[in-house]
PDB file of C-alpha atoms in Angstrom:
ATOM      1  CA  THR A 762     100.969 116.191 119.824  1.00 70.00           C
ATOM      2  CA  PRO A 763     102.834 114.781 122.776  1.00 72.00           C
ATOM      3  CA  PRO A 764     105.846 113.047 122.763  1.00 73.00           C
ATOM      4  CA  THR A 765     103.499 110.393 123.765  1.00 76.00           C
ATOM      5  CA  PRO A 766     100.554 110.200 121.638  1.00 79.00           C
ATOM      6  CA  ARG A 767      97.396 109.815 124.345  1.00 84.00           C
ATOM      7  CA  PHE A 768      95.418 107.890 122.293  1.00 85.00           C
ATOM      8  CA  THR A 769      93.012 106.068 124.977  1.00 89.00           C
ATOM      9  CA  VAL A 770      92.374 109.564 125.455  1.00 91.00           C
ATOM     10  CA  LEU A 771      91.293 110.372 121.862  1.00 89.00           C
ATOM     11  CA  ALA A 772      89.372 106.950 121.864  1.00 91.00           C
ATOM     12  CA  ALA A 773      86.947 108.512 124.601  1.00 94.00           C
ATOM     13  CA  LEU A 774      86.108 111.539 122.545  1.00 94.00           C
ATOM     14  CA  LEU A 775      85.296 109.866 119.817  1.00 95.00           C
ATOM     15  CA  PRO A 776      81.976 109.441 121.649  1.00 96.00           C
ATOM     16  CA  HIS A 777      81.609 113.178 122.373  1.00 97.00           C
ATOM     17  CA  LEU A 778      82.439 114.366 119.724  1.00 96.00           C
ATOM     18  CA  ALA A 779      79.931 112.375 117.538  1.00 96.00           C
ATOM     19  CA  SER A 780      76.946 113.255 119.614  1.00 97.00           C
ATOM     20  CA  LEU A 781      78.412 117.112 119.606  1.00 96.00           C
ATOM     21  CA  THR A 782      78.573 116.277 115.796  1.00 96.00           C
ATOM     22  CA  LYS A 783      75.321 115.625 115.657  1.00 95.00           C
ATOM     23  CA  THR A 784      73.443 118.013 117.123  1.00 96.00           C
ATOM     24  CA  TYR A 785      75.223 120.825 115.814  1.00 97.00           C
ATOM     25  CA  PRO A 786      75.879 119.377 112.676  1.00 96.00           C
ATOM     26  CA  ILE A 787      76.256 122.974 110.771  1.00 96.00           C
ATOM     27  CA  GLN A 788      78.849 124.423 113.714  1.00 96.00           C
ATOM     28  CA  SER A 789      80.312 121.385 114.047  1.00 96.00           C
ATOM     29  CA  ALA A 790      81.213 121.679 109.806  1.00 97.00           C
ATOM     30  CA  GLU A 791      82.904 124.800 110.148  1.00 97.00           C
ATOM     31  CA  VAL A 792      85.050 123.906 112.893  1.00 96.00           C
ATOM     32  CA  PHE A 793      86.368 121.249 110.514  1.00 97.00           C
ATOM     33  CA  ILE A 794      86.484 123.216 108.215  1.00 97.00           C
ATOM     34  CA  GLU A 795      88.312 125.272 109.386  1.00 97.00           C
ATOM     35  CA  LYS A 796      91.553 123.218 110.537  1.00 97.00           C
ATOM     36  CA  LEU A 797      91.214 121.712 107.515  1.00 97.00           C
ATOM     37  CA  ALA A 798      92.382 124.313 105.702  1.00 97.00           C
ATOM     38  CA  LEU A 799      95.276 125.107 107.987  1.00 97.00           C
ATOM     39  CA  MET A 800      96.379 121.450 107.067  1.00 97.00           C
ATOM     40  CA  HIS A 801      96.153 123.522 103.320  1.00 97.00           C
ATOM     41  CA  LYS A 802      98.140 125.788 104.115  1.00 96.00           C
ATOM     42  CA  ASN A 803     100.508 124.541 105.753  1.00 95.00           C
ATOM     43  CA  LEU A 804     100.988 121.777 103.087  1.00 96.00           C
ATOM     44  CA  LYS A 805     101.333 124.498 100.637  1.00 96.00           C
ATOM     45  CA  ARG A 806     103.908 126.366 102.719  1.00 94.00           C
ATOM     46  CA  GLY A 807     106.032 123.581 103.088  1.00 93.00           C
ATOM     47  CA  LEU A 808     105.883 122.804  99.260  1.00 94.00           C
ATOM     48  CA  SER A 809     106.337 125.946  98.757  1.00 94.00           C
ATOM     49  CA  ASN A 810     109.570 125.587 100.191  1.00 87.00           C
ATOM     50  CA  GLY A 811     110.969 122.800  98.517  1.00 88.00           C
ATOM     51  CA  ALA A 812     109.112 118.774  98.411  1.00 87.00           C
ATOM     52  CA  ILE A 813     112.862 117.534  97.926  1.00 88.00           C
ATOM     53  CA  ASP A 814     113.911 119.654 100.870  1.00 88.00           C
ATOM     54  CA  PRO A 815     113.961 117.110 104.207  1.00 84.00           C
ATOM     55  CA  ASP A 816     113.083 119.848 106.516  1.00 85.00           C
ATOM     56  CA  ALA A 817     109.961 120.705 104.439  1.00 88.00           C
ATOM     57  CA  LYS A 818     107.044 120.111 106.431  1.00 90.00           C
ATOM     58  CA  THR A 819     104.859 118.275 103.483  1.00 94.00           C
ATOM     59  CA  TRP A 820     103.796 115.512 105.115  1.00 95.00           C
ATOM     60  CA  PRO A 821     101.167 114.622 107.474  1.00 95.00           C
ATOM     61  CA  GLY A 822     102.583 114.342 111.300  1.00 92.00           C
ATOM     62  CA  LEU A 823     100.730 111.877 113.956  1.00 91.00           C
ATOM     63  CA  PRO A 824      98.464 114.922 114.938  1.00 91.00           C
ATOM     64  CA  GLU A 825      96.576 115.335 111.758  1.00 95.00           C
ATOM     65  CA  LEU A 826      96.550 111.195 110.583  1.00 95.00           C
ATOM     66  CA  SER A 827      94.787 111.190 113.743  1.00 93.00           C
ATOM     67  CA  LEU A 828      91.869 114.271 112.890  1.00 95.00           C
ATOM     68  CA  LEU A 829      92.039 112.331 109.389  1.00 97.00           C
ATOM     69  CA  ARG A 830      90.902 109.292 110.696  1.00 95.00           C
ATOM     70  CA  VAL A 831      88.697 110.910 113.254  1.00 96.00           C
ATOM     71  CA  ILE A 832      86.676 112.621 110.563  1.00 97.00           C
ATOM     72  CA  GLY A 833      86.320 109.740 108.739  1.00 95.00           C
ATOM     73  CA  GLN A 834      84.596 108.421 111.576  1.00 95.00           C
ATOM     74  CA  LEU A 835      81.736 111.277 112.365  1.00 96.00           C
ATOM     75  CA  TRP A 836      81.207 111.940 108.821  1.00 95.00           C
ATOM     76  CA  PRO A 837      79.386 109.579 105.966  1.00 93.00           C
ATOM     77  CA  THR A 838      82.236 108.733 103.674  1.00 94.00           C
ATOM     78  CA  SER A 839      80.248 107.493 101.361  1.00 90.00           C
ATOM     79  CA  ASP A 840      78.313 110.674 100.017  1.00 89.00           C
ATOM     80  CA  LEU A 841      78.829 112.358  96.501  1.00 86.00           C
ATOM     81  CA  ASN A 842      79.514 115.590  98.027  1.00 92.00           C
ATOM     82  CA  HIS A 843      79.462 116.365 101.083  1.00 94.00           C
ATOM     83  CA  PRO A 844      80.861 119.868 102.919  1.00 95.00           C
ATOM     84  CA  VAL A 845      83.657 118.230 105.299  1.00 97.00           C
ATOM     85  CA  ILE A 846      84.483 115.087 103.564  1.00 96.00           C
ATOM     86  CA  SER A 847      85.326 116.481  99.911  1.00 96.00           C
ATOM     87  CA  PRO A 848      87.701 118.917 101.165  1.00 97.00           C
ATOM     88  CA  THR A 849      88.546 116.092 103.605  1.00 97.00           C
ATOM     89  CA  ARG A 850      89.422 114.082 100.389  1.00 97.00           C
ATOM     90  CA  LEU A 851      90.477 116.898  98.427  1.00 97.00           C
ATOM     91  CA  LEU A 852      94.165 117.074 100.997  1.00 98.00           C
ATOM     92  CA  MET A 853      94.341 113.680 101.648  1.00 98.00           C
ATOM     93  CA  GLY A 854      94.853 113.524  97.594  1.00 97.00           C
ATOM     94  CA  SER A 855      97.160 116.191  97.886  1.00 97.00           C
ATOM     95  CA  TYR A 856      99.471 114.879 100.491  1.00 97.00           C
ATOM     96  CA  LEU A 857      99.566 111.902  98.549  1.00 97.00           C
ATOM     97  CA  GLY A 858     100.513 113.698  95.585  1.00 95.00           C
ATOM     98  CA  LEU A 859     102.427 116.399  95.776  1.00 95.00           C
ATOM     99  CA  GLY A 860     104.352 114.889  98.248  1.00 94.00           C
ATOM    100  CA  ARG A 861     107.987 113.820  97.901  1.00 93.00           C
ATOM    101  CA  VAL A 862     109.783 110.965  99.187  1.00 93.00           C
ATOM    102  CA  ARG A 863     112.490 111.296 101.321  1.00 91.00           C
ATOM    103  CA  SER A 864     112.326 109.193 103.893  1.00 90.00           C
ATOM    104  CA  LEU A 865     110.708 106.262 105.758  1.00 92.00           C
ATOM    105  CA  PRO A 866     108.184 108.831 107.538  1.00 92.00           C
ATOM    106  CA  ASP A 867     106.761 109.838 104.904  1.00 94.00           C
ATOM    107  CA  ILE A 868     106.237 106.126 103.607  1.00 95.00           C
ATOM    108  CA  ALA A 869     104.606 105.583 106.751  1.00 94.00           C
ATOM    109  CA  SER A 870     103.065 109.119 106.269  1.00 95.00           C
ATOM    110  CA  GLY A 871     101.636 108.043 103.341  1.00 97.00           C
ATOM    111  CA  LEU A 872     100.405 104.446 103.440  1.00 96.00           C
ATOM    112  CA  PHE A 873      97.978 105.899 106.528  1.00 96.00           C
ATOM    113  CA  LEU A 874      97.148 107.613 103.804  1.00 97.00           C
ATOM    114  CA  CYS A 875      96.664 104.993 101.498  1.00 97.00           C
ATOM    115  CA  SER A 876      95.098 102.864 104.300  1.00 96.00           C
ATOM    116  CA  LEU A 877      92.674 105.528 105.036  1.00 97.00           C
ATOM    117  CA  PHE A 878      91.332 106.070 101.679  1.00 97.00           C
ATOM    118  CA  ILE A 879      90.604 102.126 101.922  1.00 96.00           C
ATOM    119  CA  GLN A 880      88.081 103.211 105.019  1.00 95.00           C
ATOM    120  CA  TYR A 881      86.691 106.518 103.404  1.00 96.00           C
ATOM    121  CA  GLU A 882      86.337 104.370  99.979  1.00 95.00           C
ATOM    122  CA  LYS A 883      84.677 100.637 101.340  1.00 92.00           C
ATOM    123  CA  LEU A 884      80.755 101.667 100.330  1.00 92.00           C
ATOM    124  CA  SER A 885      81.280 104.552  97.061  1.00 92.00           C
ATOM    125  CA  LYS A 886      84.596 102.506  95.848  1.00 93.00           C
ATOM    126  CA  ARG A 887      85.693 105.757  94.453  1.00 93.00           C
ATOM    127  CA  PHE A 888      88.907 105.472  92.613  1.00 94.00           C
ATOM    128  CA  VAL A 889      91.483 107.002  94.410  1.00 95.00           C
ATOM    129  CA  PRO A 890      94.645 106.980  92.093  1.00 93.00           C
ATOM    130  CA  GLU A 891      96.986 108.786  93.930  1.00 95.00           C
ATOM    131  CA  ALA A 892      96.573 105.837  96.377  1.00 96.00           C
ATOM    132  CA  ILE A 893      97.686 103.564  94.137  1.00 94.00           C
ATOM    133  CA  ASN A 894     100.453 105.682  92.604  1.00 94.00           C
ATOM    134  CA  PHE A 895     101.816 106.167  95.596  1.00 96.00           C
ATOM    135  CA  LEU A 896     101.623 102.374  96.686  1.00 96.00           C
ATOM    136  CA  ILE A 897     103.619 101.476  93.415  1.00 93.00           C
ATOM    137  CA  ASN A 898     106.010 103.487  94.470  1.00 93.00           C
ATOM    138  CA  SER A 899     106.276 103.303  97.716  1.00 95.00           C
ATOM    139  CA  ILE A 900     106.988  99.048  96.982  1.00 94.00           C
ATOM    140  CA  LEU A 901     109.160 100.940  93.818  1.00 92.00           C
ATOM    141  CA  HIS A 902     111.271 102.668  96.876  1.00 92.00           C
ATOM    142  CA  LEU A 903     111.628  99.688  99.373  1.00 94.00           C
ATOM    143  CA  ALA A 904     111.972  96.120  97.768  1.00 92.00           C
ATOM    144  CA  PRO A 905     115.660  94.653  96.796  1.00 88.00           C
ATOM    145  CA  LEU A 906     115.498  95.252  92.634  1.00 85.00           C
ATOM    146  CA  SER A 907     117.624  95.089  89.629  1.00 84.00           C
ATOM    147  CA  TYR A 908     116.480  98.202  87.658  1.00 84.00           C
ATOM    148  CA  THR A 909     119.221 101.244  87.724  1.00 78.00           C
ATOM    149  CA  ASP A 910     116.920 103.996  86.231  1.00 79.00           C
ATOM    150  CA  ILE A 911     113.088 105.670  85.749  1.00 82.00           C
ATOM    151  CA  ALA A 912     113.471 104.557  82.057  1.00 81.00           C
ATOM    152  CA  SER A 913     113.857 100.589  82.846  1.00 82.00           C
ATOM    153  CA  LEU A 914     110.844 100.575  85.296  1.00 85.00           C
ATOM    154  CA  PRO A 915     107.705  99.404  83.373  1.00 83.00           C
ATOM    155  CA  GLY A 916     104.398 101.078  83.241  1.00 79.00           C
ATOM    156  CA  SER A 917     103.193 103.807  82.980  1.00 79.00           C
ATOM    157  CA  PHE A 918     103.077 104.653  86.611  1.00 79.00           C
ATOM    158  CA  SER A 919     104.577 109.075  87.610  1.00 83.00           C
ATOM    159  CA  VAL A 920     107.405 108.067  89.521  1.00 86.00           C
ATOM    160  CA  HIS A 921     109.785 111.323  90.258  1.00 82.00           C
ATOM    161  CA  ASP A 922     111.711 109.877  93.743  1.00 84.00           C
ATOM    162  CA  PHE A 923     112.813 106.638  92.387  1.00 83.00           C
ATOM    163  CA  GLY A 924     116.535 106.220  92.627  1.00 79.00           C
ATOM    164  CA  THR A 925     117.587 109.860  93.942  1.00 82.00           C
ATOM    165  CA  SER A 926     120.416 110.348  96.580  1.00 83.00           C
ATOM    166  CA  LEU A 927     117.469 110.483  99.587  1.00 84.00           C
ATOM    167  CA  THR A 928     115.613 107.777  98.592  1.00 87.00           C
ATOM    168  CA  VAL A 929     118.479 104.982  97.435  1.00 87.00           C
ATOM    169  CA  SER A 930     119.145 104.115 101.132  1.00 87.00           C
ATOM    170  CA  LEU A 931     115.143 102.884 101.734  1.00 90.00           C
ATOM    171  CA  ALA A 932     116.168  99.706  99.840  1.00 89.00           C
ATOM    172  CA  LEU A 933     116.542  96.741 101.819  1.00 89.00           C
ATOM    173  CA  ASP A 934     119.198  94.792 101.894  1.00 86.00           C
ATOM    174  CA  GLU A 935     118.793  90.979 100.116  1.00 84.00           C
ATOM    175  CA  LYS A 936     120.881  89.679 102.910  1.00 84.00           C
ATOM    176  CA  LYS A 937     119.799  91.048 106.197  1.00 85.00           C
ATOM    177  CA  ALA A 938     115.798  90.721 105.184  1.00 83.00           C
ATOM    178  CA  LYS A 939     115.457  87.025 104.481  1.00 84.00           C
ATOM    179  CA  LYS A 940     116.737  86.043 108.093  1.00 86.00           C
ATOM    180  CA  LEU A 941     113.625  89.012 109.778  1.00 88.00           C
ATOM    181  CA  SER A 942     109.776  88.098 110.142  1.00 88.00           C
ATOM    182  CA  LEU A 943     107.027  90.423 108.934  1.00 88.00           C
ATOM    183  CA  ASN A 944     105.913  91.718 112.025  1.00 88.00           C
ATOM    184  CA  LYS A 945     102.780  94.361 112.347  1.00 88.00           C
ATOM    185  CA  PRO A 946     103.896  98.623 111.776  1.00 85.00           C
ATOM    186  CA  ASP A 947     105.015 100.451 114.756  1.00 85.00           C
ATOM    187  CA  LEU A 948     103.131 103.331 113.319  1.00 80.00           C
ATOM    188  CA  VAL A 949     103.653 105.863 116.237  1.00 80.00           C
ATOM    189  CA  LYS A 950     107.439 104.512 116.267  1.00 82.00           C
ATOM    190  CA  TYR A 951     107.982 105.855 112.148  1.00 85.00           C
ATOM    191  CA  LEU A 952     107.119 108.798 112.875  1.00 85.00           C
ATOM    192  CA  CYS A 953     108.074 110.117 115.991  1.00 80.00           C
ATOM    193  CA  THR A 954     111.308 108.689 115.303  1.00 73.00           C
ATOM    194  CA  GLY A 955     114.086 109.273 112.683  1.00 63.00           C
ATOM    195  CA  SER A 956     116.205 106.217 112.801  1.00 67.00           C
ATOM    196  CA  LEU A 957     115.041 102.668 111.487  1.00 78.00           C
ATOM    197  CA  GLY A 958     116.610  99.633 110.354  1.00 86.00           C
ATOM    198  CA  GLU A 959     115.997  96.877 108.238  1.00 90.00           C
ATOM    199  CA  GLN A 960     112.966  95.429 110.241  1.00 91.00           C
ATOM    200  CA  ASP A 961     111.300  98.381 109.722  1.00 91.00           C
ATOM    201  CA  LYS A 962     111.470  98.179 105.944  1.00 92.00           C
ATOM    202  CA  VAL A 963     110.158  94.628 105.523  1.00 93.00           C
ATOM    203  CA  ASP A 964     107.121  95.493 108.118  1.00 94.00           C
ATOM    204  CA  LEU A 965     106.470  98.764 105.708  1.00 94.00           C
ATOM    205  CA  LEU A 966     107.111  96.986 102.961  1.00 95.00           C
ATOM    206  CA  GLY A 967     104.880  94.125 103.765  1.00 95.00           C
ATOM    207  CA  LEU A 968     101.765  96.599 104.596  1.00 96.00           C
ATOM    208  CA  SER A 969     102.715  97.976 101.073  1.00 96.00           C
ATOM    209  CA  LEU A 970     101.625  94.708  99.339  1.00 96.00           C
ATOM    210  CA  GLU A 971      99.394  94.174 101.912  1.00 96.00           C
ATOM    211  CA  LEU A 972      96.994  98.151 100.894  1.00 97.00           C
ATOM    212  CA  LEU A 973      97.628  96.927  97.384  1.00 96.00           C
ATOM    213  CA  GLY A 974      95.870  94.110  97.475  1.00 96.00           C
ATOM    214  CA  ARG A 975      93.533  95.122  99.370  1.00 96.00           C
ATOM    215  CA  PHE A 976      92.830  97.993  96.415  1.00 96.00           C
ATOM    216  CA  GLY A 977      92.572  95.274  94.204  1.00 95.00           C
ATOM    217  CA  ASP A 978      90.140  93.933  95.766  1.00 95.00           C
ATOM    218  CA  MET A 979      87.803  97.187  96.014  1.00 95.00           C
ATOM    219  CA  TYR A 980      88.669  98.049  93.078  1.00 94.00           C
ATOM    220  CA  LYS A 981      88.747  95.193  90.984  1.00 92.00           C
ATOM    221  CA  GLY A 982      85.126  95.651  88.251  1.00 90.00           C
ATOM    222  CA  LEU A 983      86.705  98.720  88.367  1.00 89.00           C
ATOM    223  CA  ASP A 984      87.524  99.590  84.000  1.00 87.00           C
ATOM    224  CA  GLY A 985      90.147 102.967  85.402  1.00 78.00           C
ATOM    225  CA  PHE A 986      91.196  99.969  87.914  1.00 77.00           C
TER     226      PHE A 986
END
């Protein structure tokens, strides 16, 4: 939560959290479930205020995303049913399925959730349609396209925010983008800074395509994919 996040402190705490979780699994699970319930309550409050309201807090910020990442490192994500992982997966899917894209930080938050799902499902390979759908939508928002409205789009993916007044400005300027190179996205900058430029759009688009490819490799044997 500080203006400059201290990830080194979090990394130093992780071994101790792992030890406590292993020693006191029931009590530790109760603490995590309580935190997840609060995050779910905040999501419902944001949605009730209006999912497309620019001020509605419907996407997780850096503290919430960090906690979700820590949960995936502390608990077995491949279990079919787990008192902590199951509600965590449900919450992450709710963010991706119910949140509406209004800005580049929204896309950055969603892409981080998609990368977490890859971490969570690398063993079980459970199909997560919310993640695939979000990546498709991110590419539609960011890439320079010739499509003018939802009716002209190919496929049958759910598309709510394509070409709206909030997302039309997210698309890359093709002439400017050709002069730029692809860099590794800076998550902290995207989630903590309001003003993002063409380079940031290029990096987010590159990440969207990379994650979609990784999901394709993981899910290529599934009928659902």
